[in-house]
Each structure stands twice: as structure tokens, then as C-alpha cells.
Short mmCIF file of C-alpha atoms and ligand atoms in Angstrom, two decimals:
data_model
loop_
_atom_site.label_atom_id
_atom_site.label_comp_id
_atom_site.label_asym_id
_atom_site.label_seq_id
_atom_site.Cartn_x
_atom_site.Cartn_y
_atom_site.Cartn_z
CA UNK A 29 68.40 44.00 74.06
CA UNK A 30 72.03 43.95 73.15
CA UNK A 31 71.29 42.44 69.76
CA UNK A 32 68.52 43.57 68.19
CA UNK A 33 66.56 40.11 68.73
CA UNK A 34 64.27 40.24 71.32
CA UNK A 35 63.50 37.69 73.58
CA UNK A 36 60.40 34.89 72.36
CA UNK A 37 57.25 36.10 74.91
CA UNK A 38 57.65 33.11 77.03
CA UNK A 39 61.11 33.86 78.40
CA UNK A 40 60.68 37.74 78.31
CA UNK A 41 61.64 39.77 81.61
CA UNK A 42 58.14 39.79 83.89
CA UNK A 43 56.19 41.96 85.23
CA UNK A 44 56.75 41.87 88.82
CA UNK A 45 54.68 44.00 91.43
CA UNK A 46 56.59 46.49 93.70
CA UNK A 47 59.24 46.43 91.22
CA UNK A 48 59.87 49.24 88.15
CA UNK A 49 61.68 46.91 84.89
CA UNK A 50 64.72 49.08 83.83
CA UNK A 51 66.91 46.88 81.28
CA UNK A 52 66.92 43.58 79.83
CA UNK A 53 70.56 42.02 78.34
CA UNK A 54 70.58 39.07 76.19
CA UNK A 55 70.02 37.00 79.10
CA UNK A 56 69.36 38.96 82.00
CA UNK A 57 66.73 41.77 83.25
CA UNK A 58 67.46 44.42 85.52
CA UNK A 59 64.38 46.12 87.62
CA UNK A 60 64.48 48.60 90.54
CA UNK A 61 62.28 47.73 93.83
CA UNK A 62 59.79 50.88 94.60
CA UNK A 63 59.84 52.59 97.66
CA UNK A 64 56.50 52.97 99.79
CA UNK A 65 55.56 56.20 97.33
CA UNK A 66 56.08 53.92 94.50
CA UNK A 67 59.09 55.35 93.28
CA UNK A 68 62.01 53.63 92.22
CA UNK A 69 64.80 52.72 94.70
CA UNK A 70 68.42 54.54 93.62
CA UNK A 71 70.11 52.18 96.12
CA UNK A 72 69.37 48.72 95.14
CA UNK A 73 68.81 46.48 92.13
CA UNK A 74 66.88 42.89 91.07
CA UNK A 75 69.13 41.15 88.81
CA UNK A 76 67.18 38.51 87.41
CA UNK A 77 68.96 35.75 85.52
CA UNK A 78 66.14 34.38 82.70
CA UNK A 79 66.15 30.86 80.83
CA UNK A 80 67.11 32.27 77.95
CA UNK A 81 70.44 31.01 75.98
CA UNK A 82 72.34 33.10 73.40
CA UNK A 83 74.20 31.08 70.60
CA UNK A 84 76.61 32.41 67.96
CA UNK A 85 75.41 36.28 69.02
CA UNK A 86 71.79 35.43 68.81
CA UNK A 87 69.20 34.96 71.68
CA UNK A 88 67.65 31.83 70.90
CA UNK A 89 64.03 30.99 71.19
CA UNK A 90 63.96 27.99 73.14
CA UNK A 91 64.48 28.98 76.80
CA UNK A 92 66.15 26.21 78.87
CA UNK A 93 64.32 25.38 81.86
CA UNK A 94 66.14 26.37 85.17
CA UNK A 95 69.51 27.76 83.54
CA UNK A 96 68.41 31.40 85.21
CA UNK A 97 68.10 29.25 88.83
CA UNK A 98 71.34 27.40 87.97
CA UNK A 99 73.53 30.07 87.25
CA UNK A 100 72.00 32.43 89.94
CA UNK A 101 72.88 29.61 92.48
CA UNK A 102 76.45 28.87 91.22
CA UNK A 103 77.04 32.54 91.29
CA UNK A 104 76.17 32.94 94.89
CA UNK A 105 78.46 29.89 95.48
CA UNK A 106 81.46 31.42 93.77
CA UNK A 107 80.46 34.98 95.70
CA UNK A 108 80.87 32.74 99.06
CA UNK A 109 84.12 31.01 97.81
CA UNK A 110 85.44 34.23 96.83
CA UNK A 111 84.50 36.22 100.08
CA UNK A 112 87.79 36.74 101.52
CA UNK A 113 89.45 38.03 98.53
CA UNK A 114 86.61 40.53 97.59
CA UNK A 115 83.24 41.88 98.68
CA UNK A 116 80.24 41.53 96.91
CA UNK A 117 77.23 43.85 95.74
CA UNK A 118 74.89 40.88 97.27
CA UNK A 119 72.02 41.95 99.39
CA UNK A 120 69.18 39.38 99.44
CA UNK A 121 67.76 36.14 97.55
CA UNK A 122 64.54 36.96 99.56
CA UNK A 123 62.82 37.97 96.27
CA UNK A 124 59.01 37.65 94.66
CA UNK A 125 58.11 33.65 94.13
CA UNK A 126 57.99 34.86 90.69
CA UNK A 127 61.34 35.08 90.29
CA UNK A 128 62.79 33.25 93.58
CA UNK A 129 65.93 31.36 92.85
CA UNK A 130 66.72 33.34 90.17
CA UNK A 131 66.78 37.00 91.44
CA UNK A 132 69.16 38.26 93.58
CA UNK A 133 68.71 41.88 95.33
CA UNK A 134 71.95 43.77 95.15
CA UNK A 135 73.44 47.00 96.01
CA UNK A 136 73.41 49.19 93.63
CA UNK A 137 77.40 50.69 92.80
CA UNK A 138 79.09 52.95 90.72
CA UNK A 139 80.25 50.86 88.27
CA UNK A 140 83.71 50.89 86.38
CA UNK A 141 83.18 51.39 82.64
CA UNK A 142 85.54 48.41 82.09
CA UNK A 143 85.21 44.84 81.56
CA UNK A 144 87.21 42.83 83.56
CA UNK A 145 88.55 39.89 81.26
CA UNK A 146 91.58 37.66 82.63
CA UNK A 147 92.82 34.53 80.93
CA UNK A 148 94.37 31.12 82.07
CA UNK A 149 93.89 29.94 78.40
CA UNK A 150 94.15 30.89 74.88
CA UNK A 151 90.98 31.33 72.86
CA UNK A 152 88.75 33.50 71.19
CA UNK A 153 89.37 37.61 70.93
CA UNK A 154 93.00 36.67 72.85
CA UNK A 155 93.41 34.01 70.28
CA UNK A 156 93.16 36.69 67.51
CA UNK A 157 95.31 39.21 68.67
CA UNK A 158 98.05 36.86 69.49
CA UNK A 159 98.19 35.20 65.84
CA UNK A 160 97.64 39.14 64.81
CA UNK A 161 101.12 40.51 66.50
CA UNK A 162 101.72 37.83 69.22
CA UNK A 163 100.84 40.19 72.25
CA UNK A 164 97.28 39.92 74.43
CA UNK A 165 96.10 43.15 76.10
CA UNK A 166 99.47 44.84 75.15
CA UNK A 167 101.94 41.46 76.89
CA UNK A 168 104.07 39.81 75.12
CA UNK A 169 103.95 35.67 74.66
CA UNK A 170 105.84 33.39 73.49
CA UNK A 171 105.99 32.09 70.09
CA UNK A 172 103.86 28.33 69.32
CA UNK A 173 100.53 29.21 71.49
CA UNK A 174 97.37 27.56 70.03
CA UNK A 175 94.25 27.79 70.04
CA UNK A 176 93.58 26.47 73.68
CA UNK A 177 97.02 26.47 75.21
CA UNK A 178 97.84 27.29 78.74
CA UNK A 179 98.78 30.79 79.28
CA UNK A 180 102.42 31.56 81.10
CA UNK A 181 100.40 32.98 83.79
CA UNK A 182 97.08 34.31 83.53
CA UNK A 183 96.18 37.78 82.10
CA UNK A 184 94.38 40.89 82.63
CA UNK A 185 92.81 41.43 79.17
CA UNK A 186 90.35 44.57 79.76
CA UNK A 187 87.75 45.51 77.31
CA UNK A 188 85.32 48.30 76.88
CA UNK A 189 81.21 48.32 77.33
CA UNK A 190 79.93 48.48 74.17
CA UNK A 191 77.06 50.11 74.03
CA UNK A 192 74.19 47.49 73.70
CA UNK A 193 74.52 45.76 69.90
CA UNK A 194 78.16 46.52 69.47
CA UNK A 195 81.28 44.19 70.63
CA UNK A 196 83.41 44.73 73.67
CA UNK A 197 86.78 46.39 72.55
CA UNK A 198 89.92 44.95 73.84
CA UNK A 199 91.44 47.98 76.30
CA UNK A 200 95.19 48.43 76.67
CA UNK A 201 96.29 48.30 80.80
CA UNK A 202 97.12 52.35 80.20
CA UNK A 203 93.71 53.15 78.63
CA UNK A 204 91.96 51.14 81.80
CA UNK A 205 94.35 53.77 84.62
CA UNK A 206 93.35 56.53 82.54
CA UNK A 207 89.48 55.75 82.48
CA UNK A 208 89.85 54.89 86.63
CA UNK A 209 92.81 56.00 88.22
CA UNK A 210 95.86 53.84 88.32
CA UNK A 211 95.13 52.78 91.78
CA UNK A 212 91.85 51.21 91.35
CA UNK A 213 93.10 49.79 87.66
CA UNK A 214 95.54 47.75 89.64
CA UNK A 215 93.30 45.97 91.89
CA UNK A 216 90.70 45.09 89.35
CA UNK A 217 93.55 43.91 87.46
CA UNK A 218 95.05 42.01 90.72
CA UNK A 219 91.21 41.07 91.80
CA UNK A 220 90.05 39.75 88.42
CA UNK A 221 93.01 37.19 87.82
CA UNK A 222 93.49 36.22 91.63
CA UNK A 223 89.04 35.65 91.21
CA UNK A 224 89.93 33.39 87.87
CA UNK A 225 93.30 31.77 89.39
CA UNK A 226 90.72 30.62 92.67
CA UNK A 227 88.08 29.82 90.41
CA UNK A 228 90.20 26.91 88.50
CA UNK A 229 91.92 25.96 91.57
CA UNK A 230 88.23 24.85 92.46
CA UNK A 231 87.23 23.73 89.11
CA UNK A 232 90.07 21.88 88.86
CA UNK A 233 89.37 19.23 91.74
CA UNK A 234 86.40 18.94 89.48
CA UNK A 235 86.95 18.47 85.87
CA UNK A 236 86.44 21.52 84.82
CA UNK A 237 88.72 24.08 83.18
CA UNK A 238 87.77 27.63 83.20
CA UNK A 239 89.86 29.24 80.28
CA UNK A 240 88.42 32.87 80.65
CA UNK A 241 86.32 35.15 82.62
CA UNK A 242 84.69 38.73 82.72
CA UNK A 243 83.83 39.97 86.13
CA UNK A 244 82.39 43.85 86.62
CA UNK A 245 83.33 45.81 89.87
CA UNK A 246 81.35 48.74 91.45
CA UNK A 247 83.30 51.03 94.13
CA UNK A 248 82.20 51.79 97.14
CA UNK A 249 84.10 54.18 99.59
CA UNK A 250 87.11 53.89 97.54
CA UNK A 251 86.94 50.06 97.32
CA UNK A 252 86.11 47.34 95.28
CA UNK A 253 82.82 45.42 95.13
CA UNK A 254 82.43 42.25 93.19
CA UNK A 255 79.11 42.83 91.07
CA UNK A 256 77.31 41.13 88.62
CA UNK A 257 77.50 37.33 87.58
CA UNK A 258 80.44 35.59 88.84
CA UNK A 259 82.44 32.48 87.29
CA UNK A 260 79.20 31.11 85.25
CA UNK A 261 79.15 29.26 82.28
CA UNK A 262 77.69 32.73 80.69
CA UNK A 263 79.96 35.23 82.16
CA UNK A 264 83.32 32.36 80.90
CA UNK A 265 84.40 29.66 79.22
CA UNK A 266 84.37 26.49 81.23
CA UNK A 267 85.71 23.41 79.48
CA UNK A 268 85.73 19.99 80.28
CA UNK A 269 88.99 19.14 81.55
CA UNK A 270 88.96 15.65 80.42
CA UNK A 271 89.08 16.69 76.50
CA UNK A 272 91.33 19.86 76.75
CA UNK A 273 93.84 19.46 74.08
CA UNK A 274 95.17 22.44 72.56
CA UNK A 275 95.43 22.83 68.46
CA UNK A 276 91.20 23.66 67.88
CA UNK A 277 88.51 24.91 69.91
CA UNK A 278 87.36 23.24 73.07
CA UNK A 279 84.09 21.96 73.66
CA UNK A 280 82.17 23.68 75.67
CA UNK A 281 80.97 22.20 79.17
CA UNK A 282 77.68 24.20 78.93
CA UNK A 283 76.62 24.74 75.17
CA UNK A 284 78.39 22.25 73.51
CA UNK A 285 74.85 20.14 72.21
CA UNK A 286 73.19 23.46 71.32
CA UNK A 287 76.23 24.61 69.09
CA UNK A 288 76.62 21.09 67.61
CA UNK A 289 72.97 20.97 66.32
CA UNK A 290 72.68 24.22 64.55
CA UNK A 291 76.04 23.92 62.81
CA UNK A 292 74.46 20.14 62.09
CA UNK A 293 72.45 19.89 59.03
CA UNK A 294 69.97 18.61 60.74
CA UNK A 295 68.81 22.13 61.68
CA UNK A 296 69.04 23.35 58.35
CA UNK A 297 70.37 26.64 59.42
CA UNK A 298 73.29 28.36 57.75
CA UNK A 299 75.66 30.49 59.90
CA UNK A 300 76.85 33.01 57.82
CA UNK A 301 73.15 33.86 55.97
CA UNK A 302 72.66 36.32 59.40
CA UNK A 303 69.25 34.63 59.75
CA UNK A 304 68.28 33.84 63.75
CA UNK A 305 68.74 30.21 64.20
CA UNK A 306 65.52 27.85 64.04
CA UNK A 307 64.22 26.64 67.70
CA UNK A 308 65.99 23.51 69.47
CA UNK A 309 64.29 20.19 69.30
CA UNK A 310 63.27 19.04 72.50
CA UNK A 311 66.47 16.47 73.85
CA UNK A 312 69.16 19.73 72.94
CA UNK A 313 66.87 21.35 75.20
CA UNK A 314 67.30 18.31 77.55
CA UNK A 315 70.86 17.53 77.21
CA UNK A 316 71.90 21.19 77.85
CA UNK A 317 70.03 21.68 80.81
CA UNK A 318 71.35 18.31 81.76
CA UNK A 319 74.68 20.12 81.24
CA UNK A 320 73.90 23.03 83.53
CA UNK A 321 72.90 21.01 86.16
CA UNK A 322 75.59 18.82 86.41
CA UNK A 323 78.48 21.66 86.26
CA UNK A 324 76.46 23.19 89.05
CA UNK A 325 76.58 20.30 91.40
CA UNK A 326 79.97 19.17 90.77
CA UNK A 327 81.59 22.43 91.13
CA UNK A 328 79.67 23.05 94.47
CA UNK A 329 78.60 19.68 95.58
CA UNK A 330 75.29 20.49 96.13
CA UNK A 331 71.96 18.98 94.51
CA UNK A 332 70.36 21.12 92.26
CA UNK A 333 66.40 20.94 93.04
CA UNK A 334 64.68 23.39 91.45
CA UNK A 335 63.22 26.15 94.21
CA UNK A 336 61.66 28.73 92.03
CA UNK A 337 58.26 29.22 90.30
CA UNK A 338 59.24 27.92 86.57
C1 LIG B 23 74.87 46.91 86.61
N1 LIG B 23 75.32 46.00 84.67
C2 LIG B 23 75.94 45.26 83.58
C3 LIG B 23 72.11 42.64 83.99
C4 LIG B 23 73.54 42.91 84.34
N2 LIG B 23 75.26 46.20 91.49
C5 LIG B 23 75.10 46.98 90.38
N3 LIG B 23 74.96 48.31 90.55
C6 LIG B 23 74.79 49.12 89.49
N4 LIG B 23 74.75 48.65 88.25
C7 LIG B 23 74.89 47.33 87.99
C8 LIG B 23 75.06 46.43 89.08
C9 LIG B 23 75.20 45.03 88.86
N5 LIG B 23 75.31 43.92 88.68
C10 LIG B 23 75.66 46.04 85.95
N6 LIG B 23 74.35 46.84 84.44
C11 LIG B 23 74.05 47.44 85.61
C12 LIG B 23 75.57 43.83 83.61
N7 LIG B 23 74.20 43.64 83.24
C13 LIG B 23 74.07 42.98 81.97
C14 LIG B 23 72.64 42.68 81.66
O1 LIG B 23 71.99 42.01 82.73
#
């Protein structure tokens, strides 16, 4: 766990046969497929995307039915959009029924120890450096940005991997060429804004704005490969495009019920005591999934029927 609260039972990472578990995020649980002496494949991984939601930092215990199949399925669709500007670590979706539709097998790559962050819009972490000294990531903007304004152009704005529990730290553009080389810094710097600048030309058509992303690249004979979670509502910020108006924080296309309730009274949960939220009620539950479900199929225009075990 990255933050010390562990998943409720029901939405913990499974046991799956012919596989060895090796890490579970917040959201997310890693395992290695076993060779035919039973021992754990170094080539390949199961990336297995979980119901679980994380609010304000915490892993909440209400899973939300079919978010892990949701966001597995608009990830492959981004990975397909995405294919001519960069490979991916994608092997297979031919995974155990207990986790089909939400597992994908993937090659396993030498990851860079950087987190690829670019921004179209001004928010969060970006937000607070700029009102700090009026630079992102080390570039200079202009004066009278808000919270939510359109960037010039959009931004490389690296950051480290924390170790689990601990915050990414925002990475200057010279720290990122001296942890990789300044060759491969500048294509995941050219890679991660060109996969952000795609992604809204995309969302756009479709009322949605996506204001920031983190994407994570593994190398493979000298190259890129896209890895991870791409363009998801848990990997960025996706807005709806319909209510952007700069000056306060945006709604949020995906989370925007669940945040609303527990900073409602109704919940009778208070942010800053550090306690875990309480559960959600049954129609937050409803309405979010709702949520996921309908970015999904208007970003892709596909259907969303559920194809996995759940
Ligand atoms: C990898 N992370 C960080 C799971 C994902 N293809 C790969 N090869 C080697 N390592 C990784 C991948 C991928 N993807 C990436 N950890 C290992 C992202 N985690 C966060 C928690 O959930």
C-alpha cells in the first residue's frame, strides 16, 4: 500500500492460480505469471486494475463496481489511439476469468525512475508552485494564471517516485537528463506532452477536458515503451468541458459525487481530523460508477457491458 490504509477484504488483490502477487498500489495489484516449474516469470507482468477508489489520499472502503474493467478498457483504447506515436508494454487481455477485463499481461521493462507529468491546465502541485515563484517545472509563465487556466502550451512537469507513502517530488528538466541521459529525457518529455496534446484533441470532440496527466515509460533496446495506465480518470484530471471556468477548482468528471459527499455534512466526516473517511451510501456509489461509464463510452464510443467476473 502506498498509504498505510489497506484495502477493505472485499476489494483486496486475489489470489489467482499460476500467478505469484508481487505489489498492490492504492488501486492497483501487480502479480508475476509462473513458469511451468512454478517460478515467477522475469519477463512479463499482470497489472490488475481493482474497484477500489482513493479520495483525498485515502483508499476508500466502498469499491465501485466495474471502475477496474472501465479504466482497463479506456486504457487499451488510448494505447490504440496512441499507437503511432509510441509503443506500448501491452501483451495480452487473455487473462484468468477472475480478473478478465480488468488485467492486462504486459511486458515487463526497465522502467525510468521518473514520473512523467505534462500539463494543458493549471491546477494542483503546478498551481502551487506558480503562485509560489510563478515558474512550473523550472518555465517561466506569465503573470494572472488561475487556478484552472489554459497553459501557453502544455508542459513537461517531471516528478520523482516516492517511495510508497510519501508524495511525488516535482523534478527540474536537468535533474530528469541527469537521472536518464539527456537523450531519453527529451523524448519522454516530447512523448508525454505530444500523448496529453492527442489525448484532448480526442477528448475535446467529446466534452471532456483533460488538464493533466502522468504516464511511466520502460526502455527497451534504447527506446521508449508506453507502460502503465494511460489517459484514465486515475492516472489525470479529466474535467467536464462544459463547466471549465478558471478562478476555483474544477469539478471532476470522475469523482466529483464522492468528493461532494464527504466534504457534505451529511457524512459527518472532518477532513483535516486525519481519520479515513466513513463508507459511501449506496447512490454515490451509483452515481460515480454512472460517471465512469459514461466518460468511457463517450470518449471511445463504445458500450460499456461489463465482461469480467465481478
Ligand atoms: C511497473 N509500476 C508503477 C501497478 C502499477 N511494464 C512494466 N514493467 C516493469 N514494471 C512496471 C511495468 C508497468 N506498468 C510500473 N510498477 C511496476 C505503477 N504501478 C503502480 C501500482 O499499480
Amino acid at each position: 500500500m502506498t498509504d498505510g490504509s489497506p484495502p477493505s477484504a472485499a476489494a483486496s488483490a486475489p489470489d489467482l492460480p499460476g500467478y505469484a502477487h508481487l505489489y498492490s498500489g492504492k488501486v492497483r495489484d501487480l502479480y508475476a505469471p509462473l513458469d511451468d516449474a512454478g517460478h515467477p516469470r522475469t519477463d512479463r507482468l499482470l497489472l490488475v486494475a481493482s474497484d477500489r477508489i482513493s479520495a483525498f489520499d485515502f483508499v476508500l472502503e466502498t469499491p465501485v463496481p466495474d471502475k477496474g474493467e472501465v479504466l482497463t478498457r479506456m486504457s487499451l483504447w488510448w494505447f490504440e489511439q496512441l499507437a503511432d506515436l509510441v509503443p506500448n508494454h501491452v501483451v495480452s487481455t487473455d487473462v484468468p476469468d477472475a480478473v478478465r477485463g480488468r488485467a492486462v499481461l504486459v511486458r515487463r521493462l526497465d522502467m525510468l525512475p521518473v514520473e512523467c507529468v505534462a500539463r494543458a491546465y493549471l491546477t494542483g502541485g503546478g498551481l502551487r508552485e506558480y503562485r509560489a515563484d510563478g515558474t512550473v517545472s523550472g518555465i517561466a509563465l506569465p503573470d494572472g494564471l488561475t487556478d484552472g487556466s489554459r497553459l501557453p502550451e502544455p508542459l513537461f512537469t517531471p516528478s520523482t517516485k516516492a517511495p510508497s507513502g510519501q508524495h511525488d517530488e516535482p523534478m527540474s528538466y536537468a535533474q530528469v537528463e541527469a537521472a536518464v541521459g539527456p537523450d531519453l529525457a527529451a523524448r519522454a518529455r516530447d512523448l508525454t506532452t505530444r500523448i496529453l496534446v492527442r489525448g484532448n484533441e480526442l477528448a475535446a470532440e467529446r466534452g471532456i477536458i483533460i488538464a493533466d496527466t502522468k504516464v511511466e515509460f520502460g526502455v527497451v533496446d534504447g527506446g521508449l515503451v508506453l507502460a502503465d495506465e494511460v489517459l484514465t480518470p486515475d492516472s489525470s484530471r479529466f474535467w467536464p468541458a462544459e463547466e471549465w471556468e478558471p478562478g476555483h477548482p474544477q469539478p471532476s468528471v470522475d469523482k466529483e459525487f464522492v468528493r461532494e459527499w464527504l466534504l457534505s455534512p451529511a457524512s459527518g466526516w472532518d477532513k483535516a481530523s486525519g481519520e479515513a473517511p466513513p463508507p459511501l451510501p449506496d447512490d454515490v456509489i451509483e452515481r460515480t460508477r454512472a460517471k465512469y461509464v459514461e466518460a468511457y463510452e463517450r470518449l471511445t464510443g463504445r458500450s460499456f457491458t461489463a465482461r469480467g467476473a465481478a
